[in-house]
Amino acid sequence: MGRLLKNLLWAGSALLFAGCGGGGSSGDNVTVTFEDTTLEASGVSNEFSMVNVAVDFSFSSVPDAGLYISFEFTQSGVTSVEFRETGDTTGQILVYLKSPNSLGAGVYRDTVRVAVCFDEDCVKQVRGSPKTLSVIYTVTDPTTLSVDKKEFKVRAGFGGSAPVVSVLATLSGPDAAMTNIRLTRDSADSAFIATEVVQLSDTQRRVDFHLADPDDAAVGQHFGSFFLDACHDPECLRQADNGHQRIFIDYAVSQFAQQAMRKVQTGVSDVVWDAVAQKFYLSFPSTAASNRNSIAILDPSTGNLTASVAAGNEPKHIAVSDDGTFLYVASGDTAQVRRFKLPALTPDITIDLGRNPSFGPRLAYEIAVAPGQPKTLAVNFISDSALAIYDDNVRRGSMIGDDEYFPSTTIAWSADATHLFAYYGYSNFFELH
């Protein structure tokens, strides 16, 4: 059976299902049926390849003289239309769409009017014709991976805590919630002891890199390279836009810092590490050989004290907020905690801790800044069993723990700052809400 396959756009007709002699019909009872009248397609705006959709149709019979087909269509997203015979009485309408990249994100709606006729001028149409097909073409922006930081320089020395650096990975786009984050090690030595991907929400992950305690790591430079991938499938064959990011960490354990810390540690009251500024802060009492009654900054990369400021009488316990904005300094002989703005150690506010009616001025035994709340400070006291929480220099409610016989020796916040834990000796821990 010979067939004429000729595409004709817009107006006009093309002969299809040409009669082959025998097996046909007169045509008066011919009906065309379309499988569907709504065609939907989707694409991503960074894709260049064209998209097409198809709908099948069939005839109850085909007359000996054959049939004609014509198309009329709008071109919001449609670029061309053609038909294809798939059997003696079946066919397919193929609708070709513009590349998603050429359109950009949006919803594009078109109509394709299909007429099937007994004559070329389409004066007489078969039953079920004309048929209008609705084309809905949705183009979305791609899911994109972004990270807040790709390179880290970490400096540490003797007496510092084991550093942890974190990358905030953010996914945006229609498939963000279904996109996986995968971390692989490119190269790193034993100073990089662990990595962890923590899901914060459907669209955000925190990637933690745990580095060795500087007391355990070899003095010198340690380099780590990691790949962060955003994947649409378990094999990571389909990646999000910008879905392959390299994270580089330069971890230096300085012998200068080790020497300096050994040198000054016997003369200081307290030492804390600022993970944001990558510096040590030291408090010097009045009996120190230098920098008496002051706070100083130690640069671990050189082992030098780079700055110092007066901090009142007998600065003792110190604590730094986890965002690196404030340093708190508790006095060893007055009922005060002073706050300094970082990184310049600019004096900020003074917190008055008050007096105990029986024991006199309340001296701070330990101080702890709430995680994620740099202006909230917990203080427990030497003189009695109470502890208190301050927002800026205002005490929150009443004292806590006055009914305990022993003063708490250790306090610690929960990671989300919703609970405060206090140890009161004899293995008694109290959880304060």
Short mmCIF file of C-alpha atoms in Angstrom, two decimals:
data_model
loop_
_atom_site.label_atom_id
_atom_site.label_comp_id
_atom_site.label_asym_id
_atom_site.label_seq_id
_atom_site.Cartn_x
_atom_site.Cartn_y
_atom_site.Cartn_z
CA MET A 1 0.00 0.00 0.00
CA GLY A 2 1.55 3.28 -1.04
CA ARG A 3 1.17 6.31 1.24
CA LEU A 4 1.94 9.95 0.70
CA LEU A 5 3.68 11.34 3.81
CA LYS A 6 3.79 15.04 3.29
CA ASN A 7 3.87 17.61 6.12
CA LEU A 8 2.04 20.82 5.51
CA LEU A 9 2.22 23.60 8.11
CA TRP A 10 -0.42 26.15 8.88
CA ALA A 11 -3.10 26.00 6.21
CA GLY A 12 -3.48 23.45 3.46
CA SER A 13 -3.80 19.70 3.39
CA ALA A 14 -1.68 16.62 2.91
CA LEU A 15 -2.95 13.31 1.65
CA LEU A 16 -2.60 10.49 4.13
CA PHE A 17 -3.86 6.96 4.35
CA ALA A 18 -4.08 6.89 0.56
CA GLY A 19 -6.33 4.14 -0.71
CA CYS A 20 -4.49 1.07 -1.97
CA GLY A 21 -7.34 -0.61 -3.75
CA GLY A 22 -9.57 -3.02 -1.86
CA GLY A 23 -10.35 -3.06 1.84
CA GLY A 24 -11.49 0.56 1.82
CA SER A 25 -14.93 2.14 2.14
CA SER A 26 -17.04 4.83 0.56
CA GLY A 27 -16.10 7.11 3.44
CA ASP A 28 -19.47 8.42 4.57
CA ASN A 29 -19.21 6.56 7.88
CA VAL A 30 -15.53 7.39 8.64
CA THR A 31 -14.86 8.64 12.18
CA VAL A 32 -11.57 9.96 13.61
CA THR A 33 -10.86 9.49 17.32
CA PHE A 34 -8.04 11.17 19.26
CA GLU A 35 -6.57 9.46 22.31
CA ASP A 36 -6.22 12.75 24.17
CA THR A 37 -6.83 16.43 23.56
CA THR A 38 -4.45 17.91 26.15
CA LEU A 39 -0.71 17.52 25.59
CA GLU A 40 1.66 18.44 28.39
CA ALA A 41 5.43 18.79 28.26
CA SER A 42 8.12 20.14 30.53
CA GLY A 43 11.68 21.36 30.23
CA VAL A 44 14.44 23.02 32.19
CA SER A 45 15.63 26.45 31.14
CA ASN A 46 19.30 25.46 30.88
CA GLU A 47 18.57 22.69 28.35
CA PHE A 48 19.12 23.34 24.63
CA SER A 49 17.55 20.24 23.12
CA MET A 50 14.09 20.49 21.58
CA VAL A 51 11.12 18.79 23.19
CA ASN A 52 8.23 17.03 21.46
CA VAL A 53 4.90 15.56 22.50
CA ALA A 54 2.62 13.22 20.58
CA VAL A 55 -1.00 12.09 20.51
CA ASP A 56 -2.32 8.98 18.80
CA PHE A 57 -5.44 8.95 16.64
CA SER A 58 -7.37 6.28 14.74
CA PHE A 59 -10.09 5.91 12.09
CA SER A 60 -13.05 3.60 12.03
CA SER A 61 -12.13 2.95 8.37
CA VAL A 62 -10.29 4.62 5.49
CA PRO A 63 -12.04 5.30 2.16
CA ASP A 64 -10.48 4.10 -1.07
CA ALA A 65 -9.74 7.67 -2.09
CA GLY A 66 -7.76 8.33 1.08
CA LEU A 67 -8.00 11.25 3.52
CA TYR A 68 -6.44 14.68 3.90
CA ILE A 69 -5.13 16.29 7.08
CA SER A 70 -4.34 19.92 7.83
CA PHE A 71 -3.02 21.81 10.86
CA GLU A 72 -3.30 25.29 12.23
CA PHE A 73 -1.41 26.15 15.40
CA THR A 74 -0.22 29.02 17.56
CA GLN A 75 3.49 29.40 18.30
CA SER A 76 3.94 30.45 21.89
CA GLY A 77 5.99 27.32 22.54
CA VAL A 78 5.20 25.23 19.45
CA THR A 79 7.60 25.36 16.54
CA SER A 80 6.13 22.78 14.10
CA VAL A 81 3.59 19.95 13.74
CA GLU A 82 3.66 16.81 11.64
CA PHE A 83 1.71 13.58 11.29
CA ARG A 84 2.97 10.04 11.10
CA GLU A 85 1.11 6.92 9.97
CA THR A 86 1.54 4.07 12.42
CA GLY A 87 -0.86 1.54 10.89
CA ASP A 88 -3.59 1.03 8.31
CA THR A 89 -6.09 3.04 10.38
CA THR A 90 -3.87 4.65 13.04
CA GLY A 91 -1.57 7.62 13.15
CA GLN A 92 0.18 10.06 15.42
CA ILE A 93 0.36 13.84 15.63
CA LEU A 94 3.84 15.04 16.65
CA VAL A 95 4.11 18.52 18.13
CA TYR A 96 7.64 19.95 18.27
CA LEU A 97 8.39 22.56 20.92
CA LYS A 98 11.04 25.22 21.13
CA SER A 99 14.14 24.54 23.21
CA PRO A 100 13.65 25.42 26.90
CA ASN A 101 16.77 27.60 26.79
CA SER A 102 15.29 29.80 24.06
CA LEU A 103 12.11 30.37 26.05
CA GLY A 104 13.14 30.71 29.69
CA ALA A 105 11.06 29.75 32.69
CA GLY A 106 7.30 30.03 32.29
CA VAL A 107 4.14 28.26 31.17
CA TYR A 108 3.49 28.38 27.40
CA ARG A 109 0.03 27.50 26.08
CA ASP A 110 -0.77 26.74 22.44
CA THR A 111 -3.55 25.18 20.42
CA VAL A 112 -3.23 22.84 17.46
CA ARG A 113 -6.34 22.58 15.25
CA VAL A 114 -6.41 19.29 13.34
CA ALA A 115 -8.81 18.83 10.45
CA VAL A 116 -9.25 15.47 8.68
CA CYS A 117 -11.11 15.74 5.36
CA PHE A 118 -12.27 13.78 2.34
CA ASP A 119 -11.12 16.52 -0.03
CA GLU A 120 -7.99 18.64 -0.37
CA ASP A 121 -9.88 21.90 0.22
CA CYS A 122 -11.30 20.37 3.40
CA VAL A 123 -14.89 21.22 2.52
CA LYS A 124 -16.12 17.85 3.75
CA GLN A 125 -14.67 16.59 7.03
CA VAL A 126 -14.94 13.20 8.69
CA ARG A 127 -16.87 12.80 11.89
CA GLY A 128 -14.81 13.92 14.96
CA SER A 129 -13.08 16.63 12.90
CA PRO A 130 -11.92 19.30 13.42
CA LYS A 131 -10.26 18.61 16.77
CA THR A 132 -8.47 21.24 18.85
CA LEU A 133 -5.53 20.03 20.91
CA SER A 134 -4.34 22.03 23.89
CA VAL A 135 -0.56 22.13 24.40
CA ILE A 136 0.76 23.13 27.85
CA TYR A 137 4.54 23.53 27.95
CA THR A 138 6.07 24.25 31.36
CA VAL A 139 9.68 25.43 31.53
CA THR A 140 11.26 25.68 34.98
CA ASP A 141 14.57 27.01 36.17
CA PRO A 142 17.07 24.26 37.05
CA THR A 143 17.77 23.10 40.56
CA THR A 144 20.95 24.93 41.55
CA LEU A 145 23.56 24.25 44.21
CA SER A 146 25.28 27.13 45.96
CA VAL A 147 27.74 27.08 48.85
CA ASP A 148 28.58 29.93 51.20
CA LYS A 149 32.33 29.20 51.20
CA LYS A 150 34.76 27.08 49.19
CA GLU A 151 38.13 27.81 50.78
CA PHE A 152 39.20 27.76 54.41
CA LYS A 153 42.40 28.75 56.15
CA VAL A 154 42.50 27.30 59.64
CA ARG A 155 45.29 28.16 62.07
CA ALA A 156 45.74 26.44 65.41
CA GLY A 157 48.36 25.72 68.00
CA PHE A 158 49.00 24.15 71.37
CA GLY A 159 46.10 24.44 73.78
CA GLY A 160 43.46 25.03 71.11
CA SER A 161 40.41 22.84 70.61
CA ALA A 162 39.91 20.59 67.60
CA PRO A 163 38.66 22.88 64.80
CA VAL A 164 35.46 22.27 62.89
CA VAL A 165 34.71 24.20 59.70
CA SER A 166 31.35 24.11 57.99
CA VAL A 167 29.93 24.76 54.54
CA LEU A 168 26.29 25.75 54.11
CA ALA A 169 24.97 24.14 50.92
CA THR A 170 21.71 25.56 49.55
CA LEU A 171 19.55 23.99 46.84
CA SER A 172 17.07 26.09 44.87
CA GLY A 173 14.68 25.05 42.16
CA PRO A 174 11.71 22.76 41.59
CA ASP A 175 13.55 19.52 42.47
CA ALA A 176 15.48 20.91 45.45
CA ALA A 177 13.71 18.73 48.01
CA MET A 178 14.48 15.58 45.99
CA THR A 179 18.13 16.39 45.34
CA ASN A 180 20.83 14.61 47.32
CA ILE A 181 24.11 16.08 48.57
CA ARG A 182 27.11 13.79 48.33
CA LEU A 183 30.56 14.49 49.76
CA THR A 184 33.67 12.70 48.53
CA ARG A 185 37.29 13.11 49.57
CA ASP A 186 39.64 14.16 46.81
CA SER A 187 42.80 14.25 48.91
CA ALA A 188 43.48 14.85 52.61
CA ASP A 189 45.90 13.62 55.23
CA SER A 190 45.26 12.23 58.71
CA ALA A 191 44.69 15.71 60.16
CA PHE A 192 41.21 15.55 58.58
CA ILE A 193 39.53 13.05 60.82
CA ALA A 194 35.83 13.11 59.85
CA THR A 195 33.17 14.70 57.65
CA GLU A 196 29.45 14.89 58.15
CA VAL A 197 26.48 16.11 56.09
CA VAL A 198 23.69 17.43 58.33
CA GLN A 199 20.26 18.06 56.82
CA LEU A 200 18.91 21.39 58.07
CA SER A 201 15.84 21.46 55.80
CA ASP A 202 14.62 20.17 52.45
CA THR A 203 16.76 22.76 50.71
CA GLN A 204 19.78 23.23 53.01
CA ARG A 205 22.58 21.00 54.25
CA ARG A 206 25.47 21.82 56.58
CA VAL A 207 28.68 20.01 55.73
CA ASP A 208 31.05 19.72 58.70
CA PHE A 209 34.76 19.03 58.41
CA HIS A 210 36.34 17.86 61.67
CA LEU A 211 40.05 18.53 61.99
CA ALA A 212 42.46 16.93 64.41
CA ASP A 213 43.22 18.46 67.80
CA PRO A 214 46.29 20.66 67.27
CA ASP A 215 48.02 18.89 70.15
CA ASP A 216 47.71 15.61 68.21
CA ALA A 217 48.41 16.88 64.70
CA ALA A 218 51.87 17.24 63.26
CA VAL A 219 53.27 20.77 63.17
CA GLY A 220 53.03 22.19 59.65
CA GLN A 221 50.56 22.54 56.79
CA HIS A 222 47.76 20.08 56.17
CA PHE A 223 45.73 20.30 52.99
CA GLY A 224 42.33 18.78 52.30
CA SER A 225 40.34 18.77 49.08
CA PHE A 226 36.74 17.54 48.92
CA PHE A 227 34.04 17.41 46.27
CA LEU A 228 30.48 18.39 47.07
CA ASP A 229 27.95 17.10 44.53
CA ALA A 230 24.22 17.72 44.20
CA CYS A 231 22.70 14.68 42.50
CA HIS A 232 19.27 13.83 41.09
CA ASP A 233 20.02 10.10 41.10
CA PRO A 234 21.94 7.67 43.38
CA GLU A 235 24.76 7.24 40.84
CA CYS A 236 25.09 11.04 40.50
CA LEU A 237 24.88 10.83 36.72
CA ARG A 238 22.42 13.74 36.69
CA GLN A 239 23.70 16.71 38.65
CA ALA A 240 22.08 19.98 39.59
CA ASP A 241 23.27 23.21 38.02
CA ASN A 242 26.66 24.08 39.59
CA GLY A 243 26.27 20.70 41.22
CA HIS A 244 29.99 19.88 41.42
CA GLN A 245 31.80 22.08 43.92
CA ARG A 246 35.31 21.71 45.28
CA ILE A 247 36.00 22.56 48.93
CA PHE A 248 39.61 23.29 49.86
CA ILE A 249 40.91 23.46 53.45
CA ASP A 250 44.35 24.71 54.48
CA TYR A 251 44.99 23.64 58.09
CA ALA A 252 48.18 24.97 59.65
CA VAL A 253 49.40 23.79 63.03
CA SER A 254 51.99 26.35 64.04
CA GLN A 255 55.06 25.64 66.15
CA PHE A 256 55.17 29.34 66.92
CA ALA A 257 51.75 29.13 68.52
CA GLN A 258 52.80 26.07 70.48
CA GLN A 259 55.89 27.82 71.79
CA ALA A 260 53.99 31.00 72.57
CA MET A 261 51.18 29.20 74.36
CA ARG A 262 53.63 27.27 76.52
CA LYS A 263 55.36 30.52 77.30
CA VAL A 264 52.31 32.55 78.30
CA GLN A 265 49.98 29.86 79.62
CA THR A 266 51.49 29.87 83.12
CA GLY A 267 50.89 33.59 83.37
CA VAL A 268 47.31 33.81 82.12
CA SER A 269 44.01 33.22 83.87
CA ASP A 270 42.10 31.80 80.90
CA VAL A 271 42.46 31.06 77.19
CA VAL A 272 39.73 30.63 74.57
CA TRP A 273 39.81 29.95 70.83
CA ASP A 274 37.79 32.04 68.36
CA ALA A 275 36.97 29.72 65.44
CA VAL A 276 35.70 32.63 63.34
CA ALA A 277 38.76 34.87 63.62
CA GLN A 278 41.14 31.91 64.05
CA LYS A 279 42.73 33.63 67.06
CA PHE A 280 43.30 32.92 70.74
CA TYR A 281 42.10 35.34 73.44
CA LEU A 282 43.96 35.42 76.75
CA SER A 283 43.15 37.04 80.08
CA PHE A 284 46.08 38.33 82.16
CA PRO A 285 45.69 38.89 85.93
CA SER A 286 47.42 41.61 87.93
CA THR A 287 50.25 39.18 88.79
CA ALA A 288 51.23 38.54 85.16
CA ALA A 289 54.71 39.53 84.02
CA SER A 290 53.20 41.66 81.23
CA ASN A 291 49.81 42.81 79.98
CA ARG A 292 48.51 42.99 83.56
CA ASN A 293 44.72 43.27 83.96
CA SER A 294 44.15 43.02 80.21
CA ILE A 295 42.83 40.89 77.42
CA ALA A 296 45.18 40.03 74.55
CA ILE A 297 44.96 38.41 71.13
CA LEU A 298 47.39 35.67 70.14
CA ASP A 299 47.90 34.98 66.44
CA PRO A 300 48.70 31.25 66.18
CA SER A 301 50.34 31.63 62.78
CA THR A 302 53.13 33.76 64.26
CA GLY A 303 52.95 33.13 68.00
CA ASN A 304 52.75 36.90 68.62
CA LEU A 305 50.36 38.91 70.76
CA THR A 306 48.83 41.30 68.25
CA ALA A 307 46.67 43.48 70.49
CA SER A 308 45.66 43.97 74.12
CA VAL A 309 43.14 46.13 75.96
CA ALA A 310 42.52 46.94 79.62
CA ALA A 311 39.80 44.70 81.07
CA GLY A 312 39.28 45.96 84.63
CA ASN A 313 40.47 44.37 87.85
CA GLU A 314 41.61 40.76 87.69
CA PRO A 315 40.07 39.59 84.37
CA LYS A 316 39.62 35.89 84.75
CA HIS A 317 37.06 33.72 82.95
CA ILE A 318 36.49 34.51 79.28
CA ALA A 319 34.05 33.21 76.66
CA VAL A 320 33.55 34.00 72.98
CA SER A 321 30.25 33.86 71.06
CA ASP A 322 30.12 31.24 68.34
CA ASP A 323 29.59 33.86 65.63
CA GLY A 324 32.77 35.72 66.66
CA THR A 325 31.02 39.00 67.51
CA PHE A 326 31.51 39.25 71.29
CA LEU A 327 34.06 38.37 73.95
CA TYR A 328 32.86 38.17 77.57
CA VAL A 329 35.31 38.70 80.46
CA ALA A 330 34.39 37.92 84.07
CA SER A 331 36.27 39.70 86.82
CA GLY A 332 37.95 37.70 89.56
CA ASP A 333 37.32 40.22 92.35
CA THR A 334 34.28 42.30 91.32
CA ALA A 335 30.71 41.23 90.55
CA GLN A 336 30.97 42.16 86.89
CA VAL A 337 31.24 40.69 83.42
CA ARG A 338 32.49 42.98 80.67
CA ARG A 339 31.63 42.51 77.03
CA PHE A 340 33.92 43.49 74.15
CA LYS A 341 33.06 43.74 70.45
CA LEU A 342 35.19 41.63 68.16
CA PRO A 343 37.47 41.63 66.31
CA ALA A 344 38.79 44.99 67.61
CA LEU A 345 38.15 44.27 71.33
CA THR A 346 36.07 47.44 71.62
CA PRO A 347 34.47 47.85 75.10
CA ASP A 348 30.71 47.32 74.86
CA ILE A 349 28.58 46.75 77.99
CA THR A 350 29.12 45.78 81.63
CA ILE A 351 26.89 43.19 83.30
CA ASP A 352 26.39 43.77 87.05
CA LEU A 353 26.05 40.41 88.80
CA GLY A 354 24.80 41.90 92.10
CA ARG A 355 25.26 40.70 95.67
CA ASN A 356 24.21 37.75 97.77
CA PRO A 357 22.69 38.99 101.07
CA SER A 358 24.81 36.55 103.06
CA PHE A 359 27.98 36.13 101.03
CA GLY A 360 28.53 39.52 99.43
CA PRO A 361 29.36 40.24 95.76
CA ARG A 362 28.52 37.45 93.37
CA LEU A 363 31.74 36.49 91.59
CA ALA A 364 31.51 34.50 88.37
CA TYR A 365 32.82 30.94 88.57
CA GLU A 366 32.11 30.09 84.94
CA ILE A 367 30.45 31.82 81.97
CA ALA A 368 28.94 30.34 78.79
CA VAL A 369 27.54 32.10 75.70
CA ALA A 370 24.37 30.58 74.24
CA PRO A 371 24.90 28.95 70.80
CA GLY A 372 23.40 31.10 68.07
CA GLN A 373 22.53 33.84 70.59
CA PRO A 374 25.65 35.99 71.00
CA LYS A 375 23.95 38.40 73.43
CA THR A 376 22.82 35.70 75.89
CA LEU A 377 25.18 34.65 78.67
CA ALA A 378 24.85 32.07 81.46
CA VAL A 379 26.82 32.69 84.68
CA ASN A 380 27.28 30.53 87.74
CA PHE A 381 28.76 31.93 90.94
CA ILE A 382 31.53 31.15 93.40
CA SER A 383 29.80 32.60 96.43
CA ASP A 384 26.55 30.63 96.36
CA SER A 385 24.72 27.89 94.49
CA ALA A 386 22.81 30.18 92.12
CA LEU A 387 23.27 30.74 88.43
CA ALA A 388 21.67 33.30 86.14
CA ILE A 389 21.04 34.02 82.46
CA TYR A 390 21.53 37.51 81.04
CA ASP A 391 20.30 39.00 77.78
CA ASP A 392 22.73 41.84 77.20
CA ASN A 393 23.01 43.26 80.75
CA VAL A 394 19.46 42.36 81.85
CA ARG A 395 19.00 39.27 83.99
CA ARG A 396 16.38 36.86 82.69
CA GLY A 397 13.90 36.14 85.52
CA SER A 398 15.16 35.11 88.95
CA MET A 399 18.27 33.24 90.02
CA ILE A 400 18.35 29.50 89.30
CA GLY A 401 19.43 26.77 91.67
CA ASP A 402 19.33 28.65 94.99
CA ASP A 403 17.98 25.52 96.67
CA GLU A 404 21.07 23.45 95.83
CA TYR A 405 23.55 22.95 98.63
CA PHE A 406 26.66 23.05 96.46
CA PRO A 407 27.51 25.63 93.77
CA SER A 408 27.48 24.23 90.25
CA THR A 409 30.99 23.58 88.99
CA THR A 410 30.18 23.27 85.28
CA ILE A 411 27.52 24.70 83.00
CA ALA A 412 26.86 23.99 79.34
CA TRP A 413 24.22 24.94 76.79
CA SER A 414 22.47 22.49 74.51
CA ALA A 415 23.30 22.91 70.83
CA ASP A 416 20.04 24.78 70.15
CA ALA A 417 20.30 26.93 73.33
CA THR A 418 16.92 25.70 74.61
CA HIS A 419 18.42 23.92 77.64
CA LEU A 420 21.15 24.75 80.12
CA PHE A 421 22.87 21.92 81.96
CA ALA A 422 24.54 22.36 85.36
CA TYR A 423 26.69 19.92 87.33
CA TYR A 424 26.37 20.24 91.10
CA GLY A 425 28.85 17.64 92.32
CA TYR A 426 28.19 14.14 93.57
CA SER A 427 27.34 13.27 89.96
CA ASN A 428 24.18 15.35 90.02
CA PHE A 429 23.25 16.93 86.70
CA PHE A 430 20.36 19.32 86.37
CA GLU A 431 18.63 20.22 83.11
CA LEU A 432 17.25 23.75 83.12
CA HIS A 433 14.60 24.70 80.57
#
